[in-house]
Short mmCIF file of C-alpha atoms in Angstrom, two decimals:
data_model
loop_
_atom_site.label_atom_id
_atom_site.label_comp_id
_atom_site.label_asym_id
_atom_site.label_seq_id
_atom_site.Cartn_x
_atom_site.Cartn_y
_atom_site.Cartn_z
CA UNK A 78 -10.74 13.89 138.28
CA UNK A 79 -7.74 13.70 136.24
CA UNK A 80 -6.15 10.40 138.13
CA UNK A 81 -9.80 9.00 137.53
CA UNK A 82 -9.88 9.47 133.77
CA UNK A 83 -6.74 8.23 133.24
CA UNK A 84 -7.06 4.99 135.01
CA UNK A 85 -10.42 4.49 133.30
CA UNK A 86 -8.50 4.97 130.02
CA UNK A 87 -6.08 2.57 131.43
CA UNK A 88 -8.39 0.00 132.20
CA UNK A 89 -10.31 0.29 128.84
CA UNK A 90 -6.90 0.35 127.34
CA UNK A 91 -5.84 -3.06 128.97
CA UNK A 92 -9.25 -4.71 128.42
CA UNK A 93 -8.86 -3.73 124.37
CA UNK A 94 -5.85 -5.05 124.24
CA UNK A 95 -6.44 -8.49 125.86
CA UNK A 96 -10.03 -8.40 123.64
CA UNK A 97 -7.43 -7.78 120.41
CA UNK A 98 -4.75 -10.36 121.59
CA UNK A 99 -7.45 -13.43 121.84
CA UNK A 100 -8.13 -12.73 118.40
CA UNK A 101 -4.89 -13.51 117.49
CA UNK A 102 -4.29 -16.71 115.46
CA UNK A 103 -1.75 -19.41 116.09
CA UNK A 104 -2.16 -22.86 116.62
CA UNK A 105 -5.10 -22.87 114.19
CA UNK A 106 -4.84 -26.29 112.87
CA UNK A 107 -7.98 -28.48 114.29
CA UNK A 108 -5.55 -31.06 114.94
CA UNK A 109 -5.17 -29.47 118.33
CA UNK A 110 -9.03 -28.30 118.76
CA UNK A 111 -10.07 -26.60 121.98
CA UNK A 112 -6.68 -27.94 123.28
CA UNK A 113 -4.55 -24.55 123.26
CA UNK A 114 -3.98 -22.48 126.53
CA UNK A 115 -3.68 -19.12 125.68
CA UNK A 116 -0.94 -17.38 127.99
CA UNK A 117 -1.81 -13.62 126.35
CA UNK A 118 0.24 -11.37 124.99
CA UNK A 119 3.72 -11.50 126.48
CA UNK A 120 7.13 -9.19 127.15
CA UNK A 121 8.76 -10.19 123.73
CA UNK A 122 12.32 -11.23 125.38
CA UNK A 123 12.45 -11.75 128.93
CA UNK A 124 16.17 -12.76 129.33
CA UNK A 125 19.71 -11.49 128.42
CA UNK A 126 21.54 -14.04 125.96
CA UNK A 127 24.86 -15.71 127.72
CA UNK A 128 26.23 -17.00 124.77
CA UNK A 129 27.07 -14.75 121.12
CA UNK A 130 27.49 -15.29 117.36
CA UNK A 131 31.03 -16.49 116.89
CA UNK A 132 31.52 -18.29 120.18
CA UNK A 133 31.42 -21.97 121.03
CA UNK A 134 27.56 -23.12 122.12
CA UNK A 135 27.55 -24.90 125.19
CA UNK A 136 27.26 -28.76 125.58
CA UNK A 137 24.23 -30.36 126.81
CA UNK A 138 22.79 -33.73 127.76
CA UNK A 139 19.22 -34.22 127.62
CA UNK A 140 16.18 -36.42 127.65
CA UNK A 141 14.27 -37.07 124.48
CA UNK A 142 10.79 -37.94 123.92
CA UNK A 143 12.02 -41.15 122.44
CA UNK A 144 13.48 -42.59 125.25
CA UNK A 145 17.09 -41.74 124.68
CA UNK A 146 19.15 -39.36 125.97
CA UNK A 147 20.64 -36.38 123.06
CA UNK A 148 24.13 -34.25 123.74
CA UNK A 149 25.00 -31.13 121.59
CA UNK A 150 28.84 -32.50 121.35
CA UNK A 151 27.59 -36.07 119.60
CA UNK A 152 27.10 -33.99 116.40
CA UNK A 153 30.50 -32.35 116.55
CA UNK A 154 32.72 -32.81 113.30
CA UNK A 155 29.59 -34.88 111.70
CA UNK A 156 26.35 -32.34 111.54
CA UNK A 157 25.35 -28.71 111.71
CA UNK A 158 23.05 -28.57 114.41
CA UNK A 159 19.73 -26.32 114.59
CA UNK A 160 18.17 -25.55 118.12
CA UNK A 161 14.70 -24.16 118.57
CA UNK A 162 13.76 -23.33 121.76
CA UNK A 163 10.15 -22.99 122.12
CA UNK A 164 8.20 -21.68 125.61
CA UNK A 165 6.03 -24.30 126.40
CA UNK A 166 4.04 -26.86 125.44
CA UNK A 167 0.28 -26.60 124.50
CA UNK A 168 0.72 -22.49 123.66
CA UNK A 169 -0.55 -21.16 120.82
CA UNK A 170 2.63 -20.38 118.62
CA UNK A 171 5.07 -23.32 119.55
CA UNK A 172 2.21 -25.96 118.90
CA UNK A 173 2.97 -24.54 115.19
CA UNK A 174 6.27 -24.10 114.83
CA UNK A 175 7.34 -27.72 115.07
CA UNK A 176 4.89 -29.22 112.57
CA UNK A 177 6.26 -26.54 110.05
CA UNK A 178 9.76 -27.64 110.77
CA UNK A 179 8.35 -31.26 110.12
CA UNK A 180 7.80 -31.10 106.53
CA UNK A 181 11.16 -29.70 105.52
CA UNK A 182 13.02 -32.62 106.98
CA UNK A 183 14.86 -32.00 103.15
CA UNK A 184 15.94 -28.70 104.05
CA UNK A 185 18.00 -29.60 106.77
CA UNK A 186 19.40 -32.89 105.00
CA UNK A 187 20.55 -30.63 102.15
CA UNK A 188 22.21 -28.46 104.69
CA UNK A 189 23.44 -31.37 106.31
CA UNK A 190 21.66 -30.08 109.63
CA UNK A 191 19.93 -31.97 112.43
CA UNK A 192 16.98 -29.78 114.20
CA UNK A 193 16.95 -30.60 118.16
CA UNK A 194 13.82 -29.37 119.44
CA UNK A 195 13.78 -28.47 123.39
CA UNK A 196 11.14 -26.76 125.67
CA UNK A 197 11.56 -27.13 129.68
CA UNK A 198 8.08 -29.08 130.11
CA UNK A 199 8.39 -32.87 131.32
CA UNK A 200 8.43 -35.86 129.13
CA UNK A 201 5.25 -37.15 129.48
CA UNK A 202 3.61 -33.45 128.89
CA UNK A 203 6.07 -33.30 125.87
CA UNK A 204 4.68 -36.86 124.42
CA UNK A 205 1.06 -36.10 124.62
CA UNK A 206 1.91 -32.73 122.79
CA UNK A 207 4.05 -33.71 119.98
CA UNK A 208 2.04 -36.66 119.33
CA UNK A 209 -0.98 -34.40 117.98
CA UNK A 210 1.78 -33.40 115.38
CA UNK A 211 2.16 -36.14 113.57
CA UNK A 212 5.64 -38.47 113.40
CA UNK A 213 8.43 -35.81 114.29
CA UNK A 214 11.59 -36.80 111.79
CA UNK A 215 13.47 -34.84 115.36
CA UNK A 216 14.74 -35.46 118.64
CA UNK A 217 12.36 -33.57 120.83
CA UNK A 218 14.78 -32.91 123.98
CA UNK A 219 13.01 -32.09 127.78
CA UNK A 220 15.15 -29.44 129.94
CA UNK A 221 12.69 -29.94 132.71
CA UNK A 222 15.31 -31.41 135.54
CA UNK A 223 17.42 -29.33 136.62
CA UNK A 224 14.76 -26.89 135.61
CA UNK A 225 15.89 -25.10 132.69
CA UNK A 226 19.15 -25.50 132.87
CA UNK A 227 20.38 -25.52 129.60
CA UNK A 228 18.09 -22.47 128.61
CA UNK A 229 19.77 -20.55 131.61
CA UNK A 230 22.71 -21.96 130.27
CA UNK A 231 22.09 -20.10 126.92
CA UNK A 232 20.50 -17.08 128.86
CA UNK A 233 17.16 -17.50 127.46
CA UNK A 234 15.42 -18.21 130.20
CA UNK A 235 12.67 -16.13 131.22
CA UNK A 236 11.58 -15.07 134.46
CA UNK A 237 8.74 -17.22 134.73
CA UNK A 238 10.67 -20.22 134.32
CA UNK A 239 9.67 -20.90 130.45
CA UNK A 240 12.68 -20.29 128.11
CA UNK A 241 12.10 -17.99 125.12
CA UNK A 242 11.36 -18.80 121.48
CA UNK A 243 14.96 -18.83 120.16
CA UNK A 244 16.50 -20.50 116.92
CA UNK A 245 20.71 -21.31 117.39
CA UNK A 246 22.52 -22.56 114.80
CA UNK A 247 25.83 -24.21 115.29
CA UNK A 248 28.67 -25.48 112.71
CA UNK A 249 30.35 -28.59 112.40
CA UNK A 250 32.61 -27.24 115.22
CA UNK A 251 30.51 -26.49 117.76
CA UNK A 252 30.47 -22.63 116.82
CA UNK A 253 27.32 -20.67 117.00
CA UNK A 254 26.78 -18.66 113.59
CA UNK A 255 23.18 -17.33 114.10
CA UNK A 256 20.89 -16.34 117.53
CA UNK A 257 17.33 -15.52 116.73
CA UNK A 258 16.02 -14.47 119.93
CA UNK A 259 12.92 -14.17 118.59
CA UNK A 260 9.36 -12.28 119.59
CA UNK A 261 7.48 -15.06 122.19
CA UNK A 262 4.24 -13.58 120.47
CA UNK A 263 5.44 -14.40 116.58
CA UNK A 264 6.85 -17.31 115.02
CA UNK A 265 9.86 -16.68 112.93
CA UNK A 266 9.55 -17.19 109.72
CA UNK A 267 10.87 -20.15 107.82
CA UNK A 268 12.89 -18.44 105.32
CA UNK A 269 15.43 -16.26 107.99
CA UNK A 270 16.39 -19.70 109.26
CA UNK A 271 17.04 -20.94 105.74
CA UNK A 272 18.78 -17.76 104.53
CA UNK A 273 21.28 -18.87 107.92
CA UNK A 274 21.43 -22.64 106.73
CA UNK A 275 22.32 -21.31 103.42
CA UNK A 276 25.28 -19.35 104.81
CA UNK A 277 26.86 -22.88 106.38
CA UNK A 278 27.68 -24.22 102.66
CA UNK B 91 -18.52 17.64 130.91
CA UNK B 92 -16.73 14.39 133.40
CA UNK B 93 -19.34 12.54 131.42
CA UNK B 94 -18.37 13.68 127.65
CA UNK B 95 -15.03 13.42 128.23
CA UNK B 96 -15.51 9.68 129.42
CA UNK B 97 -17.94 8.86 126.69
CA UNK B 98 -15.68 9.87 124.11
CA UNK B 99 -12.58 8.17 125.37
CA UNK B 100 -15.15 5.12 125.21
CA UNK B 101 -16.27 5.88 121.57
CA UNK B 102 -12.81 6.17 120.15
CA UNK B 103 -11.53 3.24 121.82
CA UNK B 104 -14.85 0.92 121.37
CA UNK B 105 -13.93 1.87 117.51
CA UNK B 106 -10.81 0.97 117.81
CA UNK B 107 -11.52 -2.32 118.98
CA UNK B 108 -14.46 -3.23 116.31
CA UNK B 109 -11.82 -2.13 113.85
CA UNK B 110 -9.51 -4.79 114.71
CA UNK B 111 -12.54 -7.35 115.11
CA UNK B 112 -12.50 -10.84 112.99
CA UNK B 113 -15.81 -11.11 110.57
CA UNK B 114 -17.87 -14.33 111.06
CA UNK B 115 -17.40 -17.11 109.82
CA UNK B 116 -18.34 -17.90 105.95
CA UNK B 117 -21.94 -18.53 105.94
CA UNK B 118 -23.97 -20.69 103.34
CA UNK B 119 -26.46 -18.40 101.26
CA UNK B 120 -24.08 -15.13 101.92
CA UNK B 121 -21.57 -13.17 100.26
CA UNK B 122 -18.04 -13.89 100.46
CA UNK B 123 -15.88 -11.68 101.94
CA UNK B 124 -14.28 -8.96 99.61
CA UNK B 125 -10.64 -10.70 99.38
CA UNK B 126 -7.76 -9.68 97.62
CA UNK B 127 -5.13 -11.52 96.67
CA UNK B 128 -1.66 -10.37 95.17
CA UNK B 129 -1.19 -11.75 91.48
CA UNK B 130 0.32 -15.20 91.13
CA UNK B 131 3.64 -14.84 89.24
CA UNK B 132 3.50 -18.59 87.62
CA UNK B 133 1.90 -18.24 84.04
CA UNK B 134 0.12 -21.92 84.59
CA UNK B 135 -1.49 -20.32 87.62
CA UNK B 136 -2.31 -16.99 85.72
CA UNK B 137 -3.80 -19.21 82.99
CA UNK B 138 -5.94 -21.58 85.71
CA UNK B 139 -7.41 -18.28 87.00
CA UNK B 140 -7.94 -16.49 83.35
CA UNK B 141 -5.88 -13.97 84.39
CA UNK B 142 -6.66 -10.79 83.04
CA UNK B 143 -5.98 -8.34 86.38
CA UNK B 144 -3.08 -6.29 87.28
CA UNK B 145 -0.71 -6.92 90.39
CA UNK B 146 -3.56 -7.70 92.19
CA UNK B 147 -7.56 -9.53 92.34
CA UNK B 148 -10.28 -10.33 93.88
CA UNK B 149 -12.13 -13.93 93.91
CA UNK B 150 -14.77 -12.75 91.15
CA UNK B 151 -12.60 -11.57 88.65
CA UNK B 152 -11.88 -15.64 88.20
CA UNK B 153 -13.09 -16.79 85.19
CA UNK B 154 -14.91 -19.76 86.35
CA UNK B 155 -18.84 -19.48 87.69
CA UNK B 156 -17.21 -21.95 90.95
CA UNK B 157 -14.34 -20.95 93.25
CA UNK B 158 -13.40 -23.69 96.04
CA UNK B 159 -11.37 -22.23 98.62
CA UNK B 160 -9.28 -23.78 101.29
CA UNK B 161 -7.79 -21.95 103.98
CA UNK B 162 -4.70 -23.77 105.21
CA UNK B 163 -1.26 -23.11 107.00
CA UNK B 164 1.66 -24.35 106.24
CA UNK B 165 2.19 -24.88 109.96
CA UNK B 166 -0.77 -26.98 110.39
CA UNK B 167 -0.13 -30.92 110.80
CA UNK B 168 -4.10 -31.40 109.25
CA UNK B 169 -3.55 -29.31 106.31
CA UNK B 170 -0.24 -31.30 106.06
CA UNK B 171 -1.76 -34.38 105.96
CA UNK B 172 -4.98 -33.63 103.90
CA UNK B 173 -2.73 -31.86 100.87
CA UNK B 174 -2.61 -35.24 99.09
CA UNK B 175 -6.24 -35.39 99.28
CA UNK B 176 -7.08 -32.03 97.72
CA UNK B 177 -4.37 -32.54 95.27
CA UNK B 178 -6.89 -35.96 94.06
CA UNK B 179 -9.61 -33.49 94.19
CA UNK B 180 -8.14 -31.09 91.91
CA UNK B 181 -7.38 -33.65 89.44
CA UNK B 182 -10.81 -35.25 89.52
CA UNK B 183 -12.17 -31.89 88.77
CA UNK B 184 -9.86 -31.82 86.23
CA UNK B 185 -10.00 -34.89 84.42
CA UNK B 186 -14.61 -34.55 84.21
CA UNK B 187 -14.94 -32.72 81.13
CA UNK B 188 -18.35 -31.11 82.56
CA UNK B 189 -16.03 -29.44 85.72
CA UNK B 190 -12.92 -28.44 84.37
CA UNK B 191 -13.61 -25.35 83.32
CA UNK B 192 -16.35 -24.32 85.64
CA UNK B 193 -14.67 -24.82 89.19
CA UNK B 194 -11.29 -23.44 90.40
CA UNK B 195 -9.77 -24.12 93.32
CA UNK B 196 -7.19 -22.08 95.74
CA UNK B 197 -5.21 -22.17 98.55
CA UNK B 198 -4.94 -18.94 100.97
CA UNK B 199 -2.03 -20.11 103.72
CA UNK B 200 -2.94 -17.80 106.98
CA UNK B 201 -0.19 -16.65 108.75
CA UNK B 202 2.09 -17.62 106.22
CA UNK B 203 5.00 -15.89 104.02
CA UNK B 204 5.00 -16.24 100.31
CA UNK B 205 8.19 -18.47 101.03
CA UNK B 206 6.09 -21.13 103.60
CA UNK B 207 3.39 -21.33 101.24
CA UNK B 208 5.57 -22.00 98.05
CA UNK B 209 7.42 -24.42 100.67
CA UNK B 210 4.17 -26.36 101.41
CA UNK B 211 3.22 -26.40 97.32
CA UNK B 212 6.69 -27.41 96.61
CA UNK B 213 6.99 -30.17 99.33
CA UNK B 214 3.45 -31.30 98.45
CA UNK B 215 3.47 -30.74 94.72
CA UNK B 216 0.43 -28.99 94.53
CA UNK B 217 -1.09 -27.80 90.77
CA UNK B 218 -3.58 -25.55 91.73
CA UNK B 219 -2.70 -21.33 92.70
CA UNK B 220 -1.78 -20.98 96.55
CA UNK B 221 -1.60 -17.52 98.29
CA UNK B 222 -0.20 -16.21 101.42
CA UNK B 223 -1.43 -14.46 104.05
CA UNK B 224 1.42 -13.42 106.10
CA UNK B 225 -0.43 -10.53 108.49
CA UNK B 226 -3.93 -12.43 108.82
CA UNK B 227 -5.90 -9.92 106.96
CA UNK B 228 -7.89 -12.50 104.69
CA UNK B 229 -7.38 -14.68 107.70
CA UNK B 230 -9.67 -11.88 109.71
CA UNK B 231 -12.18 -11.40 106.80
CA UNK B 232 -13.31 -14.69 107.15
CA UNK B 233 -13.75 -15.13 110.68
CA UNK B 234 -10.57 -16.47 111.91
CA UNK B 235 -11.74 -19.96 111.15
CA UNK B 236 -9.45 -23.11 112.29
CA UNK B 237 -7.61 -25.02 109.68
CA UNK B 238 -8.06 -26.62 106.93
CA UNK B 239 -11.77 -24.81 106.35
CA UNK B 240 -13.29 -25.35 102.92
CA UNK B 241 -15.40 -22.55 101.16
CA UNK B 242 -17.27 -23.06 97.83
CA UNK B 243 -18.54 -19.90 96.20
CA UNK B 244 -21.07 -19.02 93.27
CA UNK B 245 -19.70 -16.33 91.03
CA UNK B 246 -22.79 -14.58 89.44
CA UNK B 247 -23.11 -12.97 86.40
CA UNK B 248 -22.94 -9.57 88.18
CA UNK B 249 -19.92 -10.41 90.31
CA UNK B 250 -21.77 -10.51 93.05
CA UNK B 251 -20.89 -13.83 95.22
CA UNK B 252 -22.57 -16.41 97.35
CA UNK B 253 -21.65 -19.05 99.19
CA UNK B 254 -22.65 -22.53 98.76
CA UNK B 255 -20.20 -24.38 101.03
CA UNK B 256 -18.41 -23.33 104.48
CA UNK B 257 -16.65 -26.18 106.05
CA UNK B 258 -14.23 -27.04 108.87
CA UNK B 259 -12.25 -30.00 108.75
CA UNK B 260 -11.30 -32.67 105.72
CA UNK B 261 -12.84 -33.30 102.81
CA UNK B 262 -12.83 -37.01 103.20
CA UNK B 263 -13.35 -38.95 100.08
CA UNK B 264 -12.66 -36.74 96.95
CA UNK B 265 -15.63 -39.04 95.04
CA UNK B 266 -18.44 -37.97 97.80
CA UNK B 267 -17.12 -34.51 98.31
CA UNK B 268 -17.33 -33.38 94.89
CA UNK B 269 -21.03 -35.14 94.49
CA UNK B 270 -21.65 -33.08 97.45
CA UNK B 271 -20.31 -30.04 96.33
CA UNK B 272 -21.86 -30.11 92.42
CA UNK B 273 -25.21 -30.75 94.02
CA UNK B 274 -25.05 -27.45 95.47
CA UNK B 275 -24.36 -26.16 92.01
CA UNK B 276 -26.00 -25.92 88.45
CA UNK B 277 -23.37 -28.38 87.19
CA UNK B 278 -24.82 -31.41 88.42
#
């Protein structure tokens, strides 16, 4: 009797949860429509960082949207550098994220920051996506061969092969000064990564 | 007593859930949703609204009989792209002597901080008041509609309200809008 109630609570527990989550709102604009696969409420960090505050952030070569091909080290000496990691394309939170990041191209030139934007979809899945933002003023970079590489690189790469929603900032010299693994389920808001930007001067 | 027990558990958590349930969408010829907003903290704003509140308000205490409201995130590439648009509409209103001061329009950014929405005003030099919405609460009272959405509401005499207009999607051209919208009204 007991083992019954409690996996009936269980199960009424789980439904009310999923029933709450798909009421949750991200990717609201109706530039994306009906477009927006909803993946449910996830673990919040599914990976343990390999790189820290204070330490030198890996180099990377990748494929951009544009055609060309981006490495961390080309901004060395010459730009602070911002990375956000986003899970996936055509989610509900990253399809955000981006666009916001679009209209503040002036916050990163006063900060003398580039923004590299990198998921671990393909190219072609990242081109249809981005395009229903608008004109992105950013390298948007693919770490889809070897898969996720540079996110496991980073250890931020989650178990189900997506990497996590993660901000990096790096100096002039290659240094990282601020990690913001942040909640897959929440996009972090603008003004923490400005507060860090602000820091660099 | 199985069955009490169970039908209890049910009741609490069926409770639980409606709690946390979005209202419907804004619908012409009902209320409005009973929204509050925290007080703007620019006197030009306070002024717009005929401010006359404390640290906080709802839509009928503004001192206009027409409230147009857009719900908009800072985050969304639409709401990015129509801003210059509603910023036109906001000076047409302004600039016809028989509108002026008779409809007021806001911005509620869902989802975002105080710091994204004065981000988006800034970056898009916007005159009229915008408000955030950081936890989705105003977001929820109006049924978690997509963005930009578009609500025009009667303020009666009584401070009861009704709405005339509940829209998804962009305005288009100012010119037609706003014939649109003042037919719906007593200004026309």
């Amino acid at each position: 009797m007991k083992n019954h109630l409690s996996r009936f609570s269980g199960a009424i527990g789980l439904v009310i949860l999923i029933l709450v989550w798909t009421g949750s709102a991200f990717a609201l604009s109706d530039a994306y429509k009906n477009n927006i696969y909803s993946p449910g409420l996830l673990k919040p960090v599914d990976s343990v960082l390999k790189v820290k505050v204070g330490g030198p952030a890996p180099d990377f070569t990748l494929p951009a949207v544009n055609g060309k091909r981006v490495s961390l080290s080309q901004f060395r000496g010459k730009k602070n550098v911002v990375l956000s990691f986003v899970p996936a394309a055509w989610t509900p939170v990253c399809s955000d994220q981006w666009p916001g990041y679009n209209m503040i191209q002036d916050i990163f030139d006063d900060h003398d920051a580039v923004l590299l934007g990198i998921t671990v979809d393909n190219i072609p899945t990242l081109y249809s996506w981005t395009n229903q933002m608008g004109q992105l003023w950013f390298p948007v970079l693919s770490d889809f061969w070897p898969h996720g590489k540079v996110a496991r690189t980073y250890g931020i790469l989650r178990s189900d092969g997506v990497a996590e929603r993660a901000l990096f900032v790096i100096d002039k010299k290659g240094i990282i000064r601020y990690i913001d693994v942040h909640n897959i389920n929440q996009r972090p808001p603008l003004e923490a990564l400005v507060d860090e930007l602000d820091k660099l001067r | 007593m199985k069955k009490i027990v169970i039908l209890s558990i049910v009741s609490v958590l069926l409770a639980l859930w409606t709690g946390t349930l979005a209202a419907a969408p804004p619908k012409v010829g009902g209320p409005l949703s009973d929204i509050t907003l925290s007080a703007p903290k620019d006197s030009g704003d306070k002024d717009y609204l005929g401010w006359g509140w404390g640290n906080s308000f709802k839509i009928p205490e503004i001192k206009a009989p027409y409230v147009l409201i857009e719900i908009f995130s800072m985050y969304c590439p639409y709401c990015q792209g129509e801003a210059p648009n509603v910023n036109k509409l906001y000076a047409k209103i302004q600039a016809n002597p028989k509108l002026k001061d008779k409809i007021r329009l806001i911005g509620i950014g869902v989802g975002n901080t105080a710091f994204e929405v004065n981000t988006f005003r800034t970056r898009y030099k916007i005159p009229f008041p915008l408000f955030p919405d950081a936890d989705y609460v105003i977001h929820k009272q109006v049924g978690e509609v997509r963005t930009p959405y578009f609500i025009g509401v009667k303020i009666n005499a009584d401070g009861t309200t009704r709405i005339l207009y509940s829209q998804l999607g962009v305005l288009g051209d100012v010119d037609q809008f706003l014939t649109q919208f003042t037919s719906l009204t007593d200004l026309k």
